[in-house]
XYZ file of C-alpha atoms in Angstrom:
348
model
C -71.879 25.063 -12.312
C -71.029 24.195 -8.690
C -69.708 27.688 -7.974
C -72.795 29.346 -9.455
C -75.087 27.068 -7.459
C -73.213 27.760 -4.216
C -73.325 31.493 -4.866
C -77.098 31.482 -5.377
C -77.696 29.346 -2.282
C -75.453 31.536 -0.115
C -77.181 34.684 -1.324
C -80.557 33.198 -0.370
C -79.277 32.436 3.137
C -77.725 35.862 3.666
C -80.815 37.667 2.352
C -83.085 35.748 4.738
C -80.948 36.567 7.767
C -80.542 40.253 6.918
C -84.205 40.765 5.944
C -87.052 41.628 8.258
C -88.928 38.796 9.903
C -91.405 36.729 7.946
C -94.479 38.330 9.485
C -93.299 41.833 8.677
C -92.679 41.022 5.029
C -96.047 39.475 4.225
C -97.586 42.826 3.410
C -95.143 43.210 0.519
C -95.972 39.889 -1.089
C -97.563 40.304 -4.499
C -99.811 37.781 -6.194
C -97.390 37.108 -9.062
C -94.345 36.562 -6.854
C -94.952 32.851 -6.011
C -95.333 32.112 -9.716
C -91.981 33.708 -10.549
C -90.234 32.015 -7.621
C -91.586 28.611 -8.651
C -89.233 28.445 -11.642
C -86.061 29.078 -9.660
C -83.526 26.235 -9.575
C -80.991 27.366 -6.959
C -81.853 30.811 -5.634
C -84.770 29.802 -3.416
C -86.535 32.455 -1.375
C -85.920 31.583 2.265
C -87.528 32.894 5.434
C -86.642 32.654 9.090
C -88.802 30.103 10.880
C -89.888 30.971 14.440
C -87.700 34.102 14.368
C -88.979 35.384 17.708
C -87.848 32.218 19.494
C -84.342 32.355 18.078
C -83.957 36.099 18.665
C -84.842 35.644 22.307
C -82.389 32.772 22.578
C -79.595 34.758 20.939
C -80.073 38.032 22.797
C -81.397 37.036 26.226
C -79.799 33.621 26.797
C -76.519 33.914 24.916
C -75.962 37.676 25.113
C -75.553 38.081 21.365
C -76.892 41.329 19.930
C -78.648 41.413 16.561
C -76.068 43.856 15.201
C -73.165 41.627 16.222
C -74.885 38.554 14.811
C -75.801 40.140 11.489
C -72.282 41.513 11.056
C -71.188 37.972 10.194
C -73.654 38.046 7.255
C -72.928 41.571 6.092
C -72.983 40.940 2.310
C -73.454 38.261 -0.351
C -69.806 37.205 -0.056
C -70.090 36.458 3.666
C -70.401 32.674 3.230
C -67.716 30.183 2.242
C -68.916 26.868 0.748
C -67.548 23.729 2.416
C -69.177 21.166 0.141
C -70.695 17.880 1.291
C -69.078 17.181 4.657
C -71.593 14.701 6.019
C -73.230 11.349 5.364
C -76.738 12.810 5.053
C -76.056 14.672 1.810
C -76.129 18.044 3.545
C -74.245 21.005 2.154
C -72.282 23.307 4.412
C -71.163 26.928 4.503
C -69.212 28.861 7.094
C -69.263 32.595 7.541
C -66.119 34.328 6.333
C -65.278 35.265 9.937
C -65.534 31.545 10.866
C -68.033 32.167 13.653
C -71.038 30.295 12.226
C -71.719 27.186 10.197
C -74.788 26.781 7.996
C -75.926 23.218 7.406
C -78.687 22.251 5.012
C -81.305 19.776 6.236
C -82.451 18.146 2.989
C -84.366 15.222 4.490
C -87.992 16.000 5.290
C -88.195 13.732 8.334
C -85.265 15.564 9.951
C -86.323 19.173 9.475
C -89.944 18.353 10.347
C -88.811 16.643 13.570
C -86.793 19.678 14.607
C -89.569 22.115 13.668
C -92.568 20.230 15.060
C -91.179 18.163 17.942
C -87.790 19.253 19.240
C -87.630 23.013 18.701
C -89.525 24.239 21.746
C -88.005 21.659 24.160
C -84.580 22.592 22.758
C -85.146 26.311 23.364
C -86.401 25.718 26.916
C -83.447 23.436 27.651
C -80.909 25.966 26.374
C -82.536 28.701 28.458
C -82.361 26.636 31.650
C -79.020 24.869 31.076
C -76.347 27.500 30.343
C -73.580 24.861 30.305
C -75.398 22.640 27.788
C -73.214 20.920 25.196
C -75.960 20.893 22.571
C -74.794 22.926 19.609
C -76.117 26.481 19.692
C -78.556 26.938 16.815
C -79.055 30.623 16.048
C -81.517 30.463 13.123
C -83.714 28.019 11.231
C -84.455 28.873 7.597
C -87.034 27.334 5.274
C -88.355 28.119 1.819
C -91.119 30.701 1.644
C -92.289 29.688 -1.842
C -92.281 26.281 -3.511
C -89.883 26.026 -6.444
C -88.749 23.499 -9.012
C -85.234 23.572 -7.599
C -86.418 22.608 -4.143
C -88.777 19.921 -5.395
C -86.013 18.312 -7.473
C -83.501 18.674 -4.611
C -81.270 20.872 -6.769
C -81.027 23.298 -3.866
C -81.762 22.677 -0.172
C -84.981 24.187 1.137
C -84.081 24.140 4.855
C -80.963 25.308 6.667
C -79.741 25.546 10.251
C -77.387 28.317 11.336
C -75.251 27.262 14.288
C -72.064 28.080 16.122
C -68.871 26.900 14.474
C -66.723 25.001 16.953
C -63.696 25.738 14.757
C -63.964 29.505 15.249
C -60.516 31.036 15.540
C -58.812 28.325 13.502
C -56.169 29.553 11.057
C -55.099 27.929 7.812
C -52.644 25.031 8.198
C -53.352 24.749 11.912
C -52.661 21.572 13.859
C -56.131 21.442 15.340
C -57.659 17.953 15.543
C -61.365 17.261 15.002
C -63.334 14.105 15.742
C -66.980 13.306 14.947
C -67.732 10.579 17.495
C -70.553 8.053 17.826
C -70.628 4.641 19.513
C -68.873 2.324 17.049
C -70.329 -0.904 18.459
C -73.464 -0.588 16.318
C -73.997 -2.302 12.974
C -72.798 -0.126 10.101
C -73.557 -1.854 6.749
C -70.869 0.145 4.948
C -68.286 -1.239 7.385
C -69.682 -4.609 8.475
C -71.116 -6.254 5.345
C -68.465 -8.205 3.389
C -65.764 -6.571 5.461
C -66.593 -3.192 3.971
C -65.599 -4.253 0.462
C -68.975 -3.241 -1.022
C -68.643 0.416 -0.022
C -66.201 2.954 -1.420
C -63.538 4.495 0.753
C -65.214 7.888 0.271
C -68.438 6.462 1.690
C -66.713 4.804 4.643
C -64.767 7.976 5.416
C -68.051 9.673 6.325
C -68.759 7.220 9.123
C -68.008 8.189 12.713
C -64.384 8.683 13.734
C -62.626 6.759 16.478
C -60.826 8.488 19.333
C -58.081 6.243 20.693
C -56.481 8.784 23.051
C -57.708 10.089 26.405
C -59.035 13.446 27.563
C -56.917 14.154 30.642
C -59.204 16.127 32.965
C -59.420 17.111 36.592
C -62.222 15.655 38.668
C -64.037 18.996 38.554
C -63.721 19.222 34.754
C -64.913 15.626 34.337
C -67.876 16.163 36.651
C -69.051 19.236 34.719
C -68.602 17.367 31.418
C -70.614 14.355 32.542
C -73.343 16.452 34.183
C -73.905 18.369 30.965
C -73.915 15.170 28.915
C -76.430 13.539 31.264
C -78.847 16.472 31.052
C -78.516 16.940 27.294
C -78.933 13.283 26.391
C -81.902 12.993 28.761
C -83.649 15.700 26.712
C -82.800 13.903 23.451
C -83.958 10.518 24.751
C -87.263 12.000 25.963
C -87.854 13.283 22.442
C -86.901 9.950 20.835
C -83.708 11.210 19.154
C -80.887 8.832 18.211
C -77.684 8.885 16.143
C -76.388 12.201 17.483
C -72.633 12.667 17.768
C -70.040 14.375 19.920
C -67.841 16.781 17.996
C -64.489 17.015 19.729
C -61.812 19.585 18.859
C -58.307 19.488 20.318
C -56.190 22.626 19.993
C -52.450 22.344 20.750
C -51.598 24.566 23.701
C -48.614 26.007 21.827
C -50.846 27.349 19.036
C -52.741 30.610 19.144
C -56.268 30.260 20.529
C -58.032 33.562 19.845
C -60.981 33.222 22.213
C -61.954 36.801 21.383
C -63.357 35.354 18.146
C -65.937 33.388 20.109
C -69.341 34.769 19.010
C -70.880 34.111 22.424
C -70.045 35.797 25.720
C -69.141 32.662 27.662
C -66.353 32.365 30.198
C -63.975 29.454 29.398
C -66.155 26.462 28.644
C -66.375 23.343 26.504
C -67.342 25.511 23.538
C -64.422 27.944 23.972
C -61.748 25.556 25.233
C -61.071 23.638 28.464
C -57.350 23.129 29.284
C -56.346 19.490 29.641
C -54.467 18.462 32.775
C -51.462 17.205 30.787
C -50.946 20.771 29.483
C -51.069 19.619 25.864
C -54.496 20.709 24.634
C -57.414 23.051 24.819
C -60.508 20.907 24.331
C -63.829 21.921 22.799
C -66.912 19.734 22.538
C -70.549 19.967 21.421
C -73.334 17.497 20.645
C -74.411 17.615 16.984
C -76.909 16.086 14.555
C -79.801 15.291 16.896
C -82.441 15.238 14.144
C -83.083 11.505 13.620
C -86.256 10.557 15.499
C -87.398 6.980 15.995
C -91.088 7.805 15.526
C -90.736 9.297 12.030
C -91.850 7.202 9.051
C -88.383 6.976 7.502
C -86.852 5.755 10.755
C -89.604 3.169 11.157
C -88.960 1.883 7.629
C -85.219 1.587 8.297
C -85.928 -0.248 11.568
C -88.131 -2.749 9.704
C -85.409 -3.369 7.097
C -82.688 -3.953 9.681
C -84.898 -6.312 11.671
C -85.517 -8.250 8.459
C -81.779 -8.356 7.735
C -81.096 -9.665 11.236
C -83.263 -12.685 10.523
C -80.620 -13.703 7.986
C -77.400 -12.304 9.409
C -77.596 -11.200 13.024
C -75.701 -7.935 13.200
C -77.773 -6.127 15.799
C -79.274 -2.636 15.497
C -77.832 0.331 13.668
C -77.383 3.608 15.492
C -80.447 4.882 13.587
C -82.668 1.881 14.406
C -81.950 1.326 18.098
C -84.159 2.695 20.875
C -83.436 6.183 22.200
C -82.618 5.151 25.827
C -80.309 2.406 24.534
C -78.468 4.838 22.244
C -78.145 7.291 25.107
C -76.559 4.605 27.277
C -73.938 3.675 24.703
C -73.234 7.322 23.891
C -72.621 8.177 27.561
C -70.441 5.088 27.984
C -68.346 6.173 24.980
C -67.859 9.614 26.521
C -66.908 8.227 29.928
C -64.383 5.817 28.448
C -62.468 8.606 26.709
C -61.834 10.514 29.961
C -58.848 9.981 32.252
C -58.889 11.862 35.556
C -55.641 13.355 36.828
C -54.837 16.335 38.994
C -51.999 18.843 38.543
C -49.944 16.918 36.033
C -46.496 18.481 35.640
C -45.334 19.479 32.140
C -43.488 16.580 30.563
C -44.642 14.235 33.280
């Protein structure tokens, strides 16, 4: 069942990306089509949302042609299912060439926040900040017709297509990945009854801890912190919290095929910055900036945690704190993981 479901979902995604834009296809819509689509369980009909915005971002800002982009989605077998990799219940696919990741956004308050509040500020920011660490989102897909499958959450109705920071990775590689958030917040799965009430599978989806250091030059550190400051300022202005820093460390003695990078960047945090101890190439992006404090769900969670704190003072969760406060802790976490050194000799 799982394989059939994944196949139908992946076909819907590929068809939407390879099809003409939503506006151009409206003339072909027939009256009976929504009725037929309504009874679909997994193969939802998806459409690109705001396609003109994303095309401009891809081609003019990131130098990615439509032909090159669509070549990663060339047929119905272009996507590889990755299962449920996150705490939100999202499902994930990667393209077979490993250049893009597709993440479902099943929660209404998250995809509506991105669509209605953050999308245009995000596009403007990416156009004016070429060194931004915000993950590059290349498409936003949503269902064109209502269906039983979408209503019952049997298949996700919204998906984001974004760069895959693990592009170029081979099987059995020694690459290291970390999904990092400030760990000083209250996490019920970890902090209530010493974590005994939550399964290990549940706790494994919480943020990772990075106990090592990123050994950088002063110039590398300055560019890293400047990008983080600008990106998190945008997120705080739009009331976003609970975003994370995805960090990838690639051993310098392994192959790092930068030619597989889908974007035309020079060496950068998304292609690989060499560490000053000569051990690693380091990649980093900011992910999962879709939880907004002003949405109804977030307000309800904030009320519940405040009520809990009347009984057992644990402080805020990362999803119930204020956006400027989360930004401060996030930046502090990033600064603490950096060690500045210049011209470290191999083995030194």
